[in-house]
CSV table of C-alpha atoms and ligand atoms in Angstrom, one decimal:
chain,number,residue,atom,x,y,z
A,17,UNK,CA,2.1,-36.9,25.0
A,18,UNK,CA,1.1,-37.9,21.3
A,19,UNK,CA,-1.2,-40.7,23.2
A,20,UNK,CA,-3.2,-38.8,26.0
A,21,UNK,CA,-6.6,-41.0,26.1
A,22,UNK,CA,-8.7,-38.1,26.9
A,23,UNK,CA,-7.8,-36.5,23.5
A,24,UNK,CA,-9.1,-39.4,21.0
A,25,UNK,CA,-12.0,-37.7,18.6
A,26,UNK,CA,-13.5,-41.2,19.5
A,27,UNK,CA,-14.8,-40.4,22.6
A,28,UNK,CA,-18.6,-38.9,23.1
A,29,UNK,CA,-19.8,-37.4,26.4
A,30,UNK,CA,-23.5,-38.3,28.0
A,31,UNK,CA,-23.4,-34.6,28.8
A,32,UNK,CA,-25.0,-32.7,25.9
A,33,UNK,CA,-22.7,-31.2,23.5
A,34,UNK,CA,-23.9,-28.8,21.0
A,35,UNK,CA,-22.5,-29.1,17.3
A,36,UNK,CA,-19.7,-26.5,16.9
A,37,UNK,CA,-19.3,-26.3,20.8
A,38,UNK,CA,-15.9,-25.0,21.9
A,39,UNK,CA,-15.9,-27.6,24.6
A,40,UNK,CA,-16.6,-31.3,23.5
A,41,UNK,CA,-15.1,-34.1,25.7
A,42,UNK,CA,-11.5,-33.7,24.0
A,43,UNK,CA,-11.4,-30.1,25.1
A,44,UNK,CA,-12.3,-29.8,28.8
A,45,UNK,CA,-10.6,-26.4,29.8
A,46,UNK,CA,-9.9,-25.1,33.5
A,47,UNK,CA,-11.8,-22.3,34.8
A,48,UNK,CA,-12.9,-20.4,38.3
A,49,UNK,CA,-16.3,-19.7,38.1
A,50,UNK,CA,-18.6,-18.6,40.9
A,51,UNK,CA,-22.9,-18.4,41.8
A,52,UNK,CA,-24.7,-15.8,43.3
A,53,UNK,CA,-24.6,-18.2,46.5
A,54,UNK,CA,-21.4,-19.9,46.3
A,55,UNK,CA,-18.3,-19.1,46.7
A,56,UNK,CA,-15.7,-19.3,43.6
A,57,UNK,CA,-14.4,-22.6,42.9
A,58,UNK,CA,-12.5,-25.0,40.1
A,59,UNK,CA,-14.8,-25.8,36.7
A,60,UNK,CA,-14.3,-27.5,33.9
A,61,UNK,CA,-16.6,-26.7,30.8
A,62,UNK,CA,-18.4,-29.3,29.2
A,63,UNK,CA,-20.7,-28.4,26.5
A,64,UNK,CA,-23.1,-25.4,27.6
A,65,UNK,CA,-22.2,-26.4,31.2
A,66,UNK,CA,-19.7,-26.7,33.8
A,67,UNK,CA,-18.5,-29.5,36.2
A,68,UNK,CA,-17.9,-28.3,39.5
A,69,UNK,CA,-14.5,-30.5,40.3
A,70,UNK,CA,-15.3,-28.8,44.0
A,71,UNK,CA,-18.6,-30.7,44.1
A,72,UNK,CA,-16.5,-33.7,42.4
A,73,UNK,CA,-14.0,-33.3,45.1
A,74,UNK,CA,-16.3,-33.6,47.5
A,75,UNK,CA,-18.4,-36.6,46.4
A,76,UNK,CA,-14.7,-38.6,46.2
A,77,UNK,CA,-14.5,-38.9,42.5
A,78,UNK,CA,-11.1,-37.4,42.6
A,79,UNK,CA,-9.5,-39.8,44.8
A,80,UNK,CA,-6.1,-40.9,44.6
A,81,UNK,CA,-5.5,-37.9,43.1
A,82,UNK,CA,-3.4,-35.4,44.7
A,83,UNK,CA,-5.3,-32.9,45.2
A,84,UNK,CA,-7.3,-31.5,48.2
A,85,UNK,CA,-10.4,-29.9,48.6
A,86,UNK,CA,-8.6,-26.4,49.5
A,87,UNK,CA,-7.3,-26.6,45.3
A,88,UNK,CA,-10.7,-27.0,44.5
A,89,UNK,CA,-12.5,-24.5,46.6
A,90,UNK,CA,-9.6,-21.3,45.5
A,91,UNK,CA,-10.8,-17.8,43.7
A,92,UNK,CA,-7.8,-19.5,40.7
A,93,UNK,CA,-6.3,-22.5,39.6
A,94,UNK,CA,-2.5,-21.7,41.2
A,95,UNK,CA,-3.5,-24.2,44.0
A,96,UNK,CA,-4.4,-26.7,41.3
A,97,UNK,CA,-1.6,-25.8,39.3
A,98,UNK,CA,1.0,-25.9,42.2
A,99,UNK,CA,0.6,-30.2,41.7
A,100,UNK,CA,2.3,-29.7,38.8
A,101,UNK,CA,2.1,-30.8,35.2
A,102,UNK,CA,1.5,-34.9,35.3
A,103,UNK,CA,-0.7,-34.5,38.5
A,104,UNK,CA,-3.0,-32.0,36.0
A,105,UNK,CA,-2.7,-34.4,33.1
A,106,UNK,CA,-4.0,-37.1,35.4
A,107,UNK,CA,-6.9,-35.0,36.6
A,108,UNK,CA,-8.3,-33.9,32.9
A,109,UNK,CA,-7.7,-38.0,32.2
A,110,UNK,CA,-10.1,-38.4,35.1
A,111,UNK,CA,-12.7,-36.3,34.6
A,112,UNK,CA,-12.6,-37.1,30.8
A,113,UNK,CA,-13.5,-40.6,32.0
A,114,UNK,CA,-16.2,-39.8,34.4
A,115,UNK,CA,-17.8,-37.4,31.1
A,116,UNK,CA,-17.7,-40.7,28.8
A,117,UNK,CA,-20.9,-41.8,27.4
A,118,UNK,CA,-19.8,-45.4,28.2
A,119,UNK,CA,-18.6,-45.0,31.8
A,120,UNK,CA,-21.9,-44.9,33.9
A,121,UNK,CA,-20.0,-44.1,37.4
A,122,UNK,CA,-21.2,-40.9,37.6
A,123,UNK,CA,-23.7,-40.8,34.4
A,124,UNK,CA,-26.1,-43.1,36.4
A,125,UNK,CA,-26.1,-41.2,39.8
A,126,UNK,CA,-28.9,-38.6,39.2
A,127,UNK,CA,-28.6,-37.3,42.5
A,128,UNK,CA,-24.6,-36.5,42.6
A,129,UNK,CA,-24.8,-35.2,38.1
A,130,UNK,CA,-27.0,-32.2,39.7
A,131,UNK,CA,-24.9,-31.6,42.2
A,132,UNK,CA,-21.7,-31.4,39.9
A,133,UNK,CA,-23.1,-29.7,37.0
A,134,UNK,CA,-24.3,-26.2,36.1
A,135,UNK,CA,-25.4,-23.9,33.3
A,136,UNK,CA,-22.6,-21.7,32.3
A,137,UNK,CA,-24.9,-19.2,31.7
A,138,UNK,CA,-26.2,-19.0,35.1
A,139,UNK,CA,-22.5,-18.6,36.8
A,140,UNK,CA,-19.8,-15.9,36.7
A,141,UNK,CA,-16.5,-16.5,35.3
A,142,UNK,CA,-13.4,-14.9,37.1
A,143,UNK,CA,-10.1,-14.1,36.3
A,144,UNK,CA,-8.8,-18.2,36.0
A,145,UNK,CA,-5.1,-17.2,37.6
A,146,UNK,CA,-3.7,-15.0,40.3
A,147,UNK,CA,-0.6,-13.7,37.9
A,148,UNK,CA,2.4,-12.8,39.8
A,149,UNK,CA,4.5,-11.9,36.3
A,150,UNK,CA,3.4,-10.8,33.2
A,151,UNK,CA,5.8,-11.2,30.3
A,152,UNK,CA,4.8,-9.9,26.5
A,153,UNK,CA,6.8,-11.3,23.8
A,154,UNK,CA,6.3,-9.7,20.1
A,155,UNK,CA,7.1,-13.1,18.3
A,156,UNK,CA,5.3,-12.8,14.9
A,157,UNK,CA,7.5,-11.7,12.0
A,158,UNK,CA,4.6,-9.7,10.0
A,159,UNK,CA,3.5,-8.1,13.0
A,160,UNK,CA,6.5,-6.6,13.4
A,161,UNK,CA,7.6,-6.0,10.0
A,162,UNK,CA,4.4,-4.5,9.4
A,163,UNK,CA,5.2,-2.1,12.5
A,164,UNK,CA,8.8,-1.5,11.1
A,165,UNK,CA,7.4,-0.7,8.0
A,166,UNK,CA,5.2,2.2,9.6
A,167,UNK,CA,7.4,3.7,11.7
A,168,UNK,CA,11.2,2.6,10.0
A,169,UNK,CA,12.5,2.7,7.2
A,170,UNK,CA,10.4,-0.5,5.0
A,171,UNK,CA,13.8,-2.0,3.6
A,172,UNK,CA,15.0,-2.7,7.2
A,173,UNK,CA,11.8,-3.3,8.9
A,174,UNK,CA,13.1,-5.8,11.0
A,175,UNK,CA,15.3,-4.4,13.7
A,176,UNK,CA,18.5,-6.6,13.8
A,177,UNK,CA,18.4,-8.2,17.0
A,178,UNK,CA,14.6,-9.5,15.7
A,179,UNK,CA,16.2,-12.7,14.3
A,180,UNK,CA,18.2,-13.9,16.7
A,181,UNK,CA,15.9,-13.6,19.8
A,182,UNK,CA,13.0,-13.7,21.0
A,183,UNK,CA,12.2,-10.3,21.9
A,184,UNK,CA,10.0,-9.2,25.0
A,185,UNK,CA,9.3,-6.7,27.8
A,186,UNK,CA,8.0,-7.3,31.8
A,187,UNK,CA,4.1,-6.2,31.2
A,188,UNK,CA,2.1,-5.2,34.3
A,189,UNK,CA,0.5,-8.3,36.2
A,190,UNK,CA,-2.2,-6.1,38.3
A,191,UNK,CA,-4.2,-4.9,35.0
A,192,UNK,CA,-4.9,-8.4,33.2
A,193,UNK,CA,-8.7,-8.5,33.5
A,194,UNK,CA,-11.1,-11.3,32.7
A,195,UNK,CA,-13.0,-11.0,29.6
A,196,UNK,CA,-16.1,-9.3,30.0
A,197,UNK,CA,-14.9,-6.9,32.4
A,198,UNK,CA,-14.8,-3.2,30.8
A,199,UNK,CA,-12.2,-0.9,29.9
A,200,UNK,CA,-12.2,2.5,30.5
A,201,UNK,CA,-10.2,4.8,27.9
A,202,UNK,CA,-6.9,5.3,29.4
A,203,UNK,CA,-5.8,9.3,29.8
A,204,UNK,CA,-2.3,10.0,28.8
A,205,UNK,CA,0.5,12.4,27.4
A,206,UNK,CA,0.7,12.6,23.6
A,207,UNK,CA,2.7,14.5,21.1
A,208,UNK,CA,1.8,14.5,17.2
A,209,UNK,CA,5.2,15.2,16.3
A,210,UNK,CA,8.4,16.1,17.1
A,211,UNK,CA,8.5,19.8,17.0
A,212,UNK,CA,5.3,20.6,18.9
A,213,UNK,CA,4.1,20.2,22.8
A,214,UNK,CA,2.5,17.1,24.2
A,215,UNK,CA,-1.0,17.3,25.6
A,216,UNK,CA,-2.8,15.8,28.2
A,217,UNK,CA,-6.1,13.7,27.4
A,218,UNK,CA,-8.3,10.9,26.6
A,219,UNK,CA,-5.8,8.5,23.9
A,220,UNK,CA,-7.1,9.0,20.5
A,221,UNK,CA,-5.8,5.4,19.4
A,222,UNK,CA,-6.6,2.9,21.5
A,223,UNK,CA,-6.0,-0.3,19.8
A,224,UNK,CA,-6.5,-4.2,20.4
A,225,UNK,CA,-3.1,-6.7,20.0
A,226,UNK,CA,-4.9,-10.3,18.7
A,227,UNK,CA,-2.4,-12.5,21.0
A,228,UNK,CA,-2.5,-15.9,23.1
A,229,UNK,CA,-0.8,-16.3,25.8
A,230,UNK,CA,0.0,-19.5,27.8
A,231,UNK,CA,0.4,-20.3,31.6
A,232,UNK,CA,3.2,-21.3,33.6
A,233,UNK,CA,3.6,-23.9,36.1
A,234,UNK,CA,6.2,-23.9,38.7
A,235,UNK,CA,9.7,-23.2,37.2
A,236,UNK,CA,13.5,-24.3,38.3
A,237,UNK,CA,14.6,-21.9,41.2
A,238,UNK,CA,16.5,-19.0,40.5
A,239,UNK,CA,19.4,-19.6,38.3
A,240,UNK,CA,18.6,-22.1,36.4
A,241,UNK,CA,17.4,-22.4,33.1
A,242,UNK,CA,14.7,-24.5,31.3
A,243,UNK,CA,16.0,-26.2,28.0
A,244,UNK,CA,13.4,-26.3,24.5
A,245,UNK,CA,13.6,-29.3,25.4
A,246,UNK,CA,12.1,-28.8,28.9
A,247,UNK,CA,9.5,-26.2,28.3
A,248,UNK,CA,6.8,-28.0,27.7
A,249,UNK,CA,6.7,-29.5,31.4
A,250,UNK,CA,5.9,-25.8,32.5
A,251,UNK,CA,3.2,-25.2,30.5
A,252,UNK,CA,-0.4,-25.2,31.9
A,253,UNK,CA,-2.0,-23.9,28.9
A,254,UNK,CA,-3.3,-20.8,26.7
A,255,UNK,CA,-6.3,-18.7,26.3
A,256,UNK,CA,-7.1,-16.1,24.5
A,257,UNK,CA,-5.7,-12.4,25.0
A,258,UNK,CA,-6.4,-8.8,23.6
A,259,UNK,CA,-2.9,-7.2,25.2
A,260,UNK,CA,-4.9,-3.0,24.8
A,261,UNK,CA,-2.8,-0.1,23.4
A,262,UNK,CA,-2.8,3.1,23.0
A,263,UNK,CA,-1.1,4.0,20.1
A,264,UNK,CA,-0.5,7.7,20.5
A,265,UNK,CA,1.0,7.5,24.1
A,266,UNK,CA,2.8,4.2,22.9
A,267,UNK,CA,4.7,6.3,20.6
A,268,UNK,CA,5.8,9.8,23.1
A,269,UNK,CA,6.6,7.7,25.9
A,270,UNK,CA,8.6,4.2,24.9
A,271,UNK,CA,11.9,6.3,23.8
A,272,UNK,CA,14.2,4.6,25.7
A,273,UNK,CA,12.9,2.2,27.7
A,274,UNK,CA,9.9,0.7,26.1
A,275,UNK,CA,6.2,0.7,26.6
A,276,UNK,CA,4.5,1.7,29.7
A,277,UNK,CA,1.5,3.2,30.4
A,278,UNK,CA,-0.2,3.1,26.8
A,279,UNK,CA,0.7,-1.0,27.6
A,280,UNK,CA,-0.6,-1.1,31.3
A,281,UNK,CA,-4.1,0.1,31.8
A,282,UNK,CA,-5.6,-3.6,30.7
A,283,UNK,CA,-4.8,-7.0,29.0
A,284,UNK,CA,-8.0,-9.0,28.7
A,285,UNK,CA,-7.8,-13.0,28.8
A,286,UNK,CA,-10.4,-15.6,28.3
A,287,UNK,CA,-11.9,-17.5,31.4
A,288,UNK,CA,-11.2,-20.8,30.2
A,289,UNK,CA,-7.5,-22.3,30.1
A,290,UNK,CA,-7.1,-24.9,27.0
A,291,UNK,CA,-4.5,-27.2,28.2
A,292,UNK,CA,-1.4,-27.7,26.1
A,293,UNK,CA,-2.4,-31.6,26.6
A,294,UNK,CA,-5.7,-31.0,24.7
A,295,UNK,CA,-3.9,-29.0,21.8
A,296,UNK,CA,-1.2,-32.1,21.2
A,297,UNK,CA,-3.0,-33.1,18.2
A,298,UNK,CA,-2.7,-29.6,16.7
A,299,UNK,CA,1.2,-29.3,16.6
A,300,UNK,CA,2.6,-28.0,13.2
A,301,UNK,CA,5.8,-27.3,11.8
A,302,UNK,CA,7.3,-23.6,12.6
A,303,UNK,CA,8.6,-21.2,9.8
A,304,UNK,CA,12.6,-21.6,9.1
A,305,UNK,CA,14.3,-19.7,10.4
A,306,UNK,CA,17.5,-18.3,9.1
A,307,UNK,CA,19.8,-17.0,10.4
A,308,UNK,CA,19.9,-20.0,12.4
A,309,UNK,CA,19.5,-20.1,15.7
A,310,UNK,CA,21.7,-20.0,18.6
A,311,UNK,CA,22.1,-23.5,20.4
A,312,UNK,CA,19.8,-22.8,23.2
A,313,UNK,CA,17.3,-21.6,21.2
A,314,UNK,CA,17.4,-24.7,18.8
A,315,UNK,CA,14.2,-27.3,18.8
A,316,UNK,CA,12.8,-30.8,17.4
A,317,UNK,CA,9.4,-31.8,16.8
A,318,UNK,CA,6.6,-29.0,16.1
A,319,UNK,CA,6.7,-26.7,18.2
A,320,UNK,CA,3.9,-24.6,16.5
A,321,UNK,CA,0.5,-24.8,17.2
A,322,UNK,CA,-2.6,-24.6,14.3
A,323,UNK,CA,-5.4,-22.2,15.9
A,324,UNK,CA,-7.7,-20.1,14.1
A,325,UNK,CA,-8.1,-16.6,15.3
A,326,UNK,CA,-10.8,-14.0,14.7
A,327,UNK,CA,-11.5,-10.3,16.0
A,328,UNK,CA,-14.7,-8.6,15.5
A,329,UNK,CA,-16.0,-5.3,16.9
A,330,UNK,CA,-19.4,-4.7,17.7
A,331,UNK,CA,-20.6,-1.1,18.2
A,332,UNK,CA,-23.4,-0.2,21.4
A,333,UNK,CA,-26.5,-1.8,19.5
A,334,UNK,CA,-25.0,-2.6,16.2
A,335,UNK,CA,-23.8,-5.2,13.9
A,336,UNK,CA,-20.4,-6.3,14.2
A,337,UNK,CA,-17.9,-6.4,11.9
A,338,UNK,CA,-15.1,-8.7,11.4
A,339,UNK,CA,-11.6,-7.3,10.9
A,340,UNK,CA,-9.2,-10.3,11.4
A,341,UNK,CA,-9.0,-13.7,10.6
A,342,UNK,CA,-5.6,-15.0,11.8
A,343,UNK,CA,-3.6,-17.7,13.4
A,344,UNK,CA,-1.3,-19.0,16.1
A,345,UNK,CA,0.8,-21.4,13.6
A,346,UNK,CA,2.2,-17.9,12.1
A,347,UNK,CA,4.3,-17.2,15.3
A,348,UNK,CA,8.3,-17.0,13.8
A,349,UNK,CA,9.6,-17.4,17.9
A,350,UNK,CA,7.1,-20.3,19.3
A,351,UNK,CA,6.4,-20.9,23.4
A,352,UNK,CA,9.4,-23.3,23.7
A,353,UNK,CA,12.0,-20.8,22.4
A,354,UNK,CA,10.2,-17.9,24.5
A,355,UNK,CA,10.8,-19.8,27.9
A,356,UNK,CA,14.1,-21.3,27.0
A,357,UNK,CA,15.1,-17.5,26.4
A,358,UNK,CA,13.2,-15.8,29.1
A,359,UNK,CA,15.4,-18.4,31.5
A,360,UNK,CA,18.8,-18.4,29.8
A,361,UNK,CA,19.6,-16.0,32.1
A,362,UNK,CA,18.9,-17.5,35.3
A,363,UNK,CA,15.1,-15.6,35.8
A,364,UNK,CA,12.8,-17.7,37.4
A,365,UNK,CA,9.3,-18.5,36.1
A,366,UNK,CA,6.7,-19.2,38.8
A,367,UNK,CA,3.1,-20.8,39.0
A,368,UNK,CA,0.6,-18.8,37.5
A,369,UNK,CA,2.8,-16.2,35.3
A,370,UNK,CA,1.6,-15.6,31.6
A,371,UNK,CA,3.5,-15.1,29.0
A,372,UNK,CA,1.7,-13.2,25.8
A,373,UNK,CA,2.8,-13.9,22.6
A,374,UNK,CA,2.8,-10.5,21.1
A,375,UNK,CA,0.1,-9.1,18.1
A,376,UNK,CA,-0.9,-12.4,16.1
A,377,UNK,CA,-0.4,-11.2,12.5
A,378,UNK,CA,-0.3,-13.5,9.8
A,379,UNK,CA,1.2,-12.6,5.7
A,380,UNK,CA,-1.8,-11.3,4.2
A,381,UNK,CA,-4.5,-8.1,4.5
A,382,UNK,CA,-6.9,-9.3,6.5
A,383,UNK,CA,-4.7,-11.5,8.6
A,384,UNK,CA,-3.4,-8.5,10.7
A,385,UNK,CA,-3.8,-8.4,14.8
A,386,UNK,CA,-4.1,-4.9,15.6
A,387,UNK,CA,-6.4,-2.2,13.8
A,388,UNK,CA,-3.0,0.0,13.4
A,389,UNK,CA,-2.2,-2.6,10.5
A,390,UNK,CA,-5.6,-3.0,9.4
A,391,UNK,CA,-5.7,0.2,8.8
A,392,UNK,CA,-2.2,0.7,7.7
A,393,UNK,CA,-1.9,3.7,10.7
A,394,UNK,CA,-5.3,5.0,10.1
A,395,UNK,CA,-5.0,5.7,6.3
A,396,UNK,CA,-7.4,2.4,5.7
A,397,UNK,CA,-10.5,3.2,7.8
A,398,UNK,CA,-12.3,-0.3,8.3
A,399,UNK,CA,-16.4,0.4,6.8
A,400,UNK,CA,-18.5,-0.5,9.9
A,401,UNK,CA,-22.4,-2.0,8.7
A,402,UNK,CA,-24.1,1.0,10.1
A,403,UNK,CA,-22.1,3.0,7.9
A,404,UNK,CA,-20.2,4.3,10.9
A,405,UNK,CA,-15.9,4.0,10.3
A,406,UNK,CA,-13.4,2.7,12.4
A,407,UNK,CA,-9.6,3.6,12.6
A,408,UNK,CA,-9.0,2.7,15.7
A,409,UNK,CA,-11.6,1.5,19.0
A,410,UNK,CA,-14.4,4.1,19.8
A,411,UNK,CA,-16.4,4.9,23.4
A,412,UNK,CA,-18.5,2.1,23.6
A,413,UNK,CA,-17.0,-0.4,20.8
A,414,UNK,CA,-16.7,-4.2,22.0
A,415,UNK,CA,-13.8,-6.3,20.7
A,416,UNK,CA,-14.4,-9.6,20.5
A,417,UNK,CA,-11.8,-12.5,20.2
A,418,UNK,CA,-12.2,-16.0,19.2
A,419,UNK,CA,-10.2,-19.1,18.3
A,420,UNK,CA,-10.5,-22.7,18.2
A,421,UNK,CA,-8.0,-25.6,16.7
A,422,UNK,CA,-10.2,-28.0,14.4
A,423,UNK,CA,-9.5,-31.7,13.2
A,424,UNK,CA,-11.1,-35.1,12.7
A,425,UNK,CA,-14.6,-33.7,13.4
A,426,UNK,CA,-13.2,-32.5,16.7
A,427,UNK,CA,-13.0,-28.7,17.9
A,428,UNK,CA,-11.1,-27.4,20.5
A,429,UNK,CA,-12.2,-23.8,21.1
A,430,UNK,CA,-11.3,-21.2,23.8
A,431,UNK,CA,-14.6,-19.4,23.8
A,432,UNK,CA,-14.4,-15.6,23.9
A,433,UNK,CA,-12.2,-12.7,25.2
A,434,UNK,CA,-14.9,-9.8,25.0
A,435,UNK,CA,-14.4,-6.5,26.5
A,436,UNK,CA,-16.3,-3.3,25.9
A,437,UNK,CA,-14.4,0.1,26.3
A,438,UNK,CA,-16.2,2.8,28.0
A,439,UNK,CA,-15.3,6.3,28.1
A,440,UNK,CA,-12.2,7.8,30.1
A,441,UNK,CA,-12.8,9.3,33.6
B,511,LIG,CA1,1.5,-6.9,23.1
């Protein structure tokens, strides 16, 4: 995969790309986007626009391609997806062709480049995949020594299972919510300790997780397994997502099964899915990992990818303040080892599922993914530039993600996973 042509930093598009774009010609993300008078359809971003691979479709520029117009013309990209993973490589190869400055085939037909372009400002971006399963892992060692620190005892911070698998819980598929769409404070039982009463009311915590999450193909049918080895055939690709919390309900409720409803009231992805194909050229080398790992959970080759992370939160009308810089290559478990456990067991993975990677922390202050680090469990209240403070998310606050992978001149973003929260009903 070293070698897919569409990913040379070579390669120049005659569309216009904007220095520091998120989308140059090595990029080219999947994404369902609809007009006021169209209905939703397949996109690809290029630049500050979008190539409508409907339009594309039906102007023939995707022939001997697999793909029919119905794939195209879907509210998601599980048609698309449902090829498979060399019919999708094929597709970005030809549309990365059609984009290059030096290929005139559809650079010199005026009459079809307005047809299959358009302003991503002037569309609306929808949720890219219908999800059938939602699985969130919690893969990043300082994340969760930091969280073991809080609430355990700091010399064993690390739970003991931590180490030898990846661990994760079933999330809730109906909540994840393109970015840009609001959140409203969730209600919920809490109880400030052990020895009083919970209450009922608005949470009083409600956090962000900084995570990525990547898309499944197809899978093996039920009782099978996919191999390290293996698991990067059924990956589509990642965006960004904020996985909300709230902290105080998170904390009466998960004793003993685990997190529920301070977990399911939203997850927020990006609208644009970065294909693993376009991130091949940012593969690093994962953390050691000792204890080693059992046989099915061994890997070659990196298996880690480099992607910087940021969170900021704006206030209504205000300045907004940055309170993470972090990044993917600090996952301890990476997407490989995730599937290859997820399936060990015979569960199936199906088109379309997304599989978070759990709060994105990295070593260091300042590298943290949630505010109930960066605040060290509200003792650390972040300074906001209208003077305001934060502990946790207010009425009103938007939290913004963002994350690109950079090299050779060339960066490969995933634009933004914004959402505003509002106040409960
Ligand atoms: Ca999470």
């Amino acid at each position: 995969m070293h070698g897919v042509k569409a990913n040379d930093p070579k390669l120049k598009s005659w569309v216009d790309v904007p220095a520091e774009s998120d989308f140059p010609i090595q990029n080219l993300p999947f994404g369902v986007f609809r007009t006021e008078s169209q209905l939703p359809r397949v996109g690809v971003a290029i630049g500050e626009k979008i190539l409508d691979l409907k339009a594309l479709h039906i102007l023939g520029y995707l022939e001997n391609l697999p793909f029919r117009l119905e794939d195209m013309l879907a509210d998601s990209l599980n048609p698309m997806m449902r090829h498979g993973k060399e019919a999708v490589s094929d597709l970005r190869n030809r549309v990365s062709k059609l984009l290059r400055s030096d290929m005139p085939d559809l650079r010199d037909r005026e009459h079809h480049v307005k047809q299959v372009l358009v302003n991503q400002s002037e569309v609306q971006m929808l949720l890219p995949v219908k999800v059938g399963d939602y699985t969130d892992f919690y893969s990043s060692m300082d994340h969760a020594r930091n969280v073991g620190m809080m609430f355990r005892d700091p010399d064993k911070a690390l739970l003991p299972n931590w180490k030898y698998l990846p661990v994760g819980y079933h999330g809730r598929a109906s909540s994840i919510i393109v970015s840009g769409t609001p959140v409203h404070r969730p209600m919920g039982q809490t109880n400030a300790s052990d020895n009083s009463q919970p209450v009922f009311g608005p949470t009083k915590q409600l956090d962000f997780e900084l995570e990525m999450a990547f898309i499944t193909f197809d899978g093996k049918p039920l009782g099978q397994h996919i191999s390290t080895v293996e698991a990067d055939d059924y990956i589509f690709g990642l965006t960004l997502f904020n996985d909300w919390s709230a902290r105080d309900i998170q904390r009466w409720e998960y004793v003993p099964l685990g997190p529920f409803l301070a977990k399911n009231f939203a997850s927020s992805m990006s609208p644009w899915i970065v294909t693993l194909d376009a991130l091949e050229p940012f593969r690093v080398m994962g953390p050691v990992q000792e204890p080693a790992v059992m046989p099915y959970l061994q890997y070659e080759g990196n298996k880690n990818f480099d992607i910087h992370l940021e969170v900021s939160i704006a206030p209504s009308g205000g300045e907004e303040k940055n309170v993470s810089v972090s990044n993917y290559r600090y996952m301890y478990w990476n997407m490989a080892q995730q599937l290859a456990h997820h399936t060990v067991n015979g569960c199936n993975i199906r088109c379309g599922d997304v599989m978070a990677s759990g709060t994105i922390s990295g070593p260091t202050e300042g590298t943290f993914g949630s505010m109930l680090e960066i605040t060290w469990k509200g003792s650390k209240p972040v300074q906001m530039p209208d003077g305001s403070v934060r502990t946790f998310i207010n009425d009103n606050d938007k939290v913004i993600m963002k994350g690109y992978a950079e090299k050779d001149g060339v960066r490969i973003g995933f634009g933004e996973c914004v959402s505003e929260v509002l106040p409960a009903l």
